[in-house]
Amino acid sequence: MSEETIFSKIIRQEIPTPLLYQDELVTAFRDISPRVDSHILIVPNKLIATINDVTSEDELTLGRMITVAKKLAKEEGIDESGYRLIINCNSDGGQEVYHIHMHLLGGQHLGPMLSC
Ligand code: AMP
């Protein structure tokens, strides 16, 4: 059983954080430390620690993360200019919070895909 992170408290609104979207599967809110002009996190409500822990039962949730990213990109007005979706996994992937989340990044030119 994975340990809860701050994201579970945000999802349950025990830590009041403005939500951009929430349904029975996923929740979205702005990154507390935005790296770009528009930086949103899309998080499954269910605690899944890393992408390595995903199962076939999670496929609906993972698909929902993409459709919510598309919807929020349009609402942010960055759908036509473009954006990037990132999910980090474990230490080499740069994961800091062990509750999977998709970064929606945009609002400016993002440059090369990787900085190592
Ligand atoms: P990752 O490195 O992929 O695990 O990304 C974790 C992200 O969560 C970072 O971009 C943090 O800025 C963000 N973050 C951490 N705590 C909070 C919080 N309380 N509210 C919103 N974003 C957070």
PDB file of C-alpha atoms and ligand atoms in Angstrom:
ATOM      1  CA  MET A   1       0.000   0.000   0.000  1.00  0.00           C
ATOM      2  CA  SER A   2       1.501   3.326  -1.067  1.00  0.00           C
ATOM      3  CA  GLU A   3       1.704   6.250   1.304  1.00  0.00           C
ATOM      4  CA  GLU A   4      -0.585   9.161   0.667  1.00  0.00           C
ATOM      5  CA  THR A   5       0.938  12.401  -0.528  1.00  0.00           C
ATOM      6  CA  ILE A   6      -0.258  15.979  -0.369  1.00  0.00           C
ATOM      7  CA  PHE A   7      -2.150  15.348  -3.606  1.00  0.00           C
ATOM      8  CA  SER A   8      -4.689  13.090  -1.825  1.00  0.00           C
ATOM      9  CA  LYS A   9      -5.416  15.917   0.610  1.00  0.00           C
ATOM     10  CA  ILE A  10      -5.866  18.361  -2.280  1.00  0.00           C
ATOM     11  CA  ILE A  11      -8.198  15.918  -4.061  1.00  0.00           C
ATOM     12  CA  ARG A  12     -10.313  15.624  -0.907  1.00  0.00           C
ATOM     13  CA  GLN A  13      -9.991  19.402  -0.408  1.00  0.00           C
ATOM     14  CA  GLU A  14      -8.553  18.916   3.070  1.00  0.00           C
ATOM     15  CA  ILE A  15      -5.943  21.365   1.842  1.00  0.00           C
ATOM     16  CA  PRO A  16      -7.967  24.038   0.095  1.00  0.00           C
ATOM     17  CA  THR A  17      -6.540  24.434  -3.387  1.00  0.00           C
ATOM     18  CA  PRO A  18      -8.519  25.930  -6.259  1.00  0.00           C
ATOM     19  CA  LEU A  19      -9.504  23.093  -8.577  1.00  0.00           C
ATOM     20  CA  LEU A  20      -9.649  23.604 -12.323  1.00  0.00           C
ATOM     21  CA  TYR A  21     -11.463  20.321 -12.849  1.00  0.00           C
ATOM     22  CA  GLN A  22     -12.713  17.358 -10.830  1.00  0.00           C
ATOM     23  CA  ASP A  23     -14.808  14.318 -11.642  1.00  0.00           C
ATOM     24  CA  GLU A  24     -15.072  10.792 -10.280  1.00  0.00           C
ATOM     25  CA  LEU A  25     -11.706   9.801 -11.766  1.00  0.00           C
ATOM     26  CA  VAL A  26      -9.361  12.790 -11.941  1.00  0.00           C
ATOM     27  CA  THR A  27      -8.627  16.191 -10.407  1.00  0.00           C
ATOM     28  CA  ALA A  28      -6.681  19.127 -11.879  1.00  0.00           C
ATOM     29  CA  PHE A  29      -5.105  22.148 -10.208  1.00  0.00           C
ATOM     30  CA  ARG A  30      -2.289  24.600 -10.879  1.00  0.00           C
ATOM     31  CA  ASP A  31       1.263  23.618  -9.996  1.00  0.00           C
ATOM     32  CA  ILE A  32       2.347  25.476  -6.869  1.00  0.00           C
ATOM     33  CA  SER A  33       5.701  26.251  -8.463  1.00  0.00           C
ATOM     34  CA  PRO A  34       4.936  26.881 -12.137  1.00  0.00           C
ATOM     35  CA  ARG A  35       7.876  26.337 -14.503  1.00  0.00           C
ATOM     36  CA  VAL A  36       6.085  27.992 -17.432  1.00  0.00           C
ATOM     37  CA  ASP A  37       3.233  30.468 -17.904  1.00  0.00           C
ATOM     38  CA  SER A  38       0.603  27.742 -17.842  1.00  0.00           C
ATOM     39  CA  HIS A  39       1.471  24.750 -15.623  1.00  0.00           C
ATOM     40  CA  ILE A  40      -1.357  22.465 -14.530  1.00  0.00           C
ATOM     41  CA  LEU A  41      -1.292  19.054 -12.843  1.00  0.00           C
ATOM     42  CA  ILE A  42      -3.855  16.386 -13.765  1.00  0.00           C
ATOM     43  CA  VAL A  43      -4.012  13.722 -11.089  1.00  0.00           C
ATOM     44  CA  PRO A  44      -5.978  10.464 -10.736  1.00  0.00           C
ATOM     45  CA  ASN A  45      -8.180  10.546  -7.639  1.00  0.00           C
ATOM     46  CA  LYS A  46      -6.975   7.029  -6.852  1.00  0.00           C
ATOM     47  CA  LEU A  47      -3.513   6.860  -5.355  1.00  0.00           C
ATOM     48  CA  ILE A  48      -1.166   5.250  -7.872  1.00  0.00           C
ATOM     49  CA  ALA A  49       2.423   5.875  -6.808  1.00  0.00           C
ATOM     50  CA  THR A  50       4.228   5.624 -10.135  1.00  0.00           C
ATOM     51  CA  ILE A  51       3.552   4.652 -13.734  1.00  0.00           C
ATOM     52  CA  ASN A  52       5.137   1.300 -12.813  1.00  0.00           C
ATOM     53  CA  ASP A  53       2.104   0.656 -10.589  1.00  0.00           C
ATOM     54  CA  VAL A  54      -0.506   1.210 -13.303  1.00  0.00           C
ATOM     55  CA  THR A  55      -2.704  -1.766 -14.210  1.00  0.00           C
ATOM     56  CA  SER A  56      -5.206  -2.437 -16.971  1.00  0.00           C
ATOM     57  CA  GLU A  57      -7.939  -1.400 -14.511  1.00  0.00           C
ATOM     58  CA  ASP A  58      -6.551   2.127 -14.665  1.00  0.00           C
ATOM     59  CA  GLU A  59      -6.908   2.522 -18.426  1.00  0.00           C
ATOM     60  CA  LEU A  60     -10.136   4.546 -18.195  1.00  0.00           C
ATOM     61  CA  THR A  61      -8.534   6.898 -15.676  1.00  0.00           C
ATOM     62  CA  LEU A  62      -5.393   7.329 -17.782  1.00  0.00           C
ATOM     63  CA  GLY A  63      -7.496   8.101 -20.836  1.00  0.00           C
ATOM     64  CA  ARG A  64      -9.512  10.609 -18.828  1.00  0.00           C
ATOM     65  CA  MET A  65      -6.273  12.387 -17.882  1.00  0.00           C
ATOM     66  CA  ILE A  66      -5.658  13.021 -21.594  1.00  0.00           C
ATOM     67  CA  THR A  67      -9.173  14.229 -22.384  1.00  0.00           C
ATOM     68  CA  VAL A  68      -9.073  16.546 -19.363  1.00  0.00           C
ATOM     69  CA  ALA A  69      -5.675  17.859 -20.525  1.00  0.00           C
ATOM     70  CA  LYS A  70      -7.197  18.633 -23.915  1.00  0.00           C
ATOM     71  CA  LYS A  71     -10.157  20.431 -22.311  1.00  0.00           C
ATOM     72  CA  LEU A  72      -7.964  22.484 -19.975  1.00  0.00           C
ATOM     73  CA  ALA A  73      -5.533  23.382 -22.768  1.00  0.00           C
ATOM     74  CA  LYS A  74      -8.466  24.854 -24.680  1.00  0.00           C
ATOM     75  CA  GLU A  75      -9.697  26.720 -21.604  1.00  0.00           C
ATOM     76  CA  GLU A  76      -6.174  28.097 -21.066  1.00  0.00           C
ATOM     77  CA  GLY A  77      -6.123  29.241 -24.691  1.00  0.00           C
ATOM     78  CA  ILE A  78      -3.014  27.228 -25.473  1.00  0.00           C
ATOM     79  CA  ASP A  79      -4.535  24.464 -27.588  1.00  0.00           C
ATOM     80  CA  GLU A  80      -3.597  26.090 -30.896  1.00  0.00           C
ATOM     81  CA  SER A  81      -0.214  27.501 -29.818  1.00  0.00           C
ATOM     82  CA  GLY A  82       0.731  24.111 -28.364  1.00  0.00           C
ATOM     83  CA  TYR A  83       1.684  22.466 -25.127  1.00  0.00           C
ATOM     84  CA  ARG A  84       3.487  19.494 -23.639  1.00  0.00           C
ATOM     85  CA  LEU A  85       2.244  16.649 -21.433  1.00  0.00           C
ATOM     86  CA  ILE A  86       4.760  14.985 -19.108  1.00  0.00           C
ATOM     87  CA  ILE A  87       4.555  12.179 -16.559  1.00  0.00           C
ATOM     88  CA  ASN A  88       7.759  11.653 -14.587  1.00  0.00           C
ATOM     89  CA  CYS A  89       8.599   8.237 -13.124  1.00  0.00           C
ATOM     90  CA  ASN A  90      10.961   7.569 -10.216  1.00  0.00           C
ATOM     91  CA  SER A  91      14.219   9.369  -9.513  1.00  0.00           C
ATOM     92  CA  ASP A  92      15.853   9.377 -12.952  1.00  0.00           C
ATOM     93  CA  GLY A  93      12.554  10.590 -14.371  1.00  0.00           C
ATOM     94  CA  GLY A  94      12.515  13.487 -11.909  1.00  0.00           C
ATOM     95  CA  GLN A  95       9.454  12.367  -9.935  1.00  0.00           C
ATOM     96  CA  GLU A  96       9.078  14.217  -6.627  1.00  0.00           C
ATOM     97  CA  VAL A  97       5.508  13.406  -5.617  1.00  0.00           C
ATOM     98  CA  TYR A  98       4.689   9.687  -5.540  1.00  0.00           C
ATOM     99  CA  HIS A  99       1.100   9.973  -6.719  1.00  0.00           C
ATOM    100  CA  ILE A 100       1.123   9.956 -10.501  1.00  0.00           C
ATOM    101  CA  HIS A 101       0.295  13.220 -12.212  1.00  0.00           C
ATOM    102  CA  MET A 102       0.452  14.620 -15.697  1.00  0.00           C
ATOM    103  CA  HIS A 103       2.043  18.035 -16.157  1.00  0.00           C
ATOM    104  CA  LEU A 104       0.271  20.236 -18.722  1.00  0.00           C
ATOM    105  CA  LEU A 105       2.836  22.830 -19.766  1.00  0.00           C
ATOM    106  CA  GLY A 106       2.335  25.686 -22.182  1.00  0.00           C
ATOM    107  CA  GLY A 107       1.708  29.370 -22.691  1.00  0.00           C
ATOM    108  CA  GLN A 108       5.184  29.962 -24.077  1.00  0.00           C
ATOM    109  CA  HIS A 109       7.659  28.294 -26.430  1.00  0.00           C
ATOM    110  CA  LEU A 110       9.027  25.279 -24.568  1.00  0.00           C
ATOM    111  CA  GLY A 111      12.247  24.645 -26.464  1.00  0.00           C
ATOM    112  CA  PRO A 112      14.005  21.272 -26.585  1.00  0.00           C
ATOM    113  CA  MET A 113      12.229  18.344 -24.969  1.00  0.00           C
ATOM    114  CA  LEU A 114      14.933  17.376 -22.468  1.00  0.00           C
ATOM    115  CA  SER A 115      17.371  19.145 -20.213  1.00  0.00           C
ATOM    116  CA  CYS A 116      19.682  16.754 -18.383  1.00  0.00           C
TER     117      CYS A 116
HETATM  118  P1  AMP B   1       7.091  15.683 -10.213  1.00  0.00           P
HETATM  119  O1  AMP B   1       8.517  16.178 -10.143  1.00  0.00           O
HETATM  120  O2  AMP B   1       6.716  15.221 -11.578  1.00  0.00           O
HETATM  121  O3  AMP B   1       6.781  14.684  -9.128  1.00  0.00           O
HETATM  122  O4  AMP B   1       6.217  16.979  -9.972  1.00  0.00           O
HETATM  123  C1  AMP B   1       5.659  17.316  -8.733  1.00  0.00           C
HETATM  124  C2  AMP B   1       5.055  18.679  -8.912  1.00  0.00           C
HETATM  125  O5  AMP B   1       4.144  18.915  -7.856  1.00  0.00           O
HETATM  126  C3  AMP B   1       6.078  19.815  -8.871  1.00  0.00           C
HETATM  127  O6  AMP B   1       6.020  20.530 -10.108  1.00  0.00           O
HETATM  128  C4  AMP B   1       5.647  20.656  -7.685  1.00  0.00           C
HETATM  129  O7  AMP B   1       5.812  22.037  -7.908  1.00  0.00           O
HETATM  130  C5  AMP B   1       4.170  20.274  -7.558  1.00  0.00           C
HETATM  131  N1  AMP B   1       3.588  20.439  -6.236  1.00  0.00           N
HETATM  132  C6  AMP B   1       4.086  20.010  -5.057  1.00  0.00           C
HETATM  133  N2  AMP B   1       3.262  20.340  -4.045  1.00  0.00           N
HETATM  134  C7  AMP B   1       2.202  20.979  -4.607  1.00  0.00           C
HETATM  135  C8  AMP B   1       1.004  21.557  -4.092  1.00  0.00           C
HETATM  136  N3  AMP B   1       0.726  21.561  -2.798  1.00  0.00           N
HETATM  137  N4  AMP B   1       0.140  22.139  -4.960  1.00  0.00           N
HETATM  138  C9  AMP B   1       0.403  22.143  -6.291  1.00  0.00           C
HETATM  139  N5  AMP B   1       1.516  21.607  -6.834  1.00  0.00           N
HETATM  140  C10 AMP B   1       2.410  21.038  -6.004  1.00  0.00           C
END
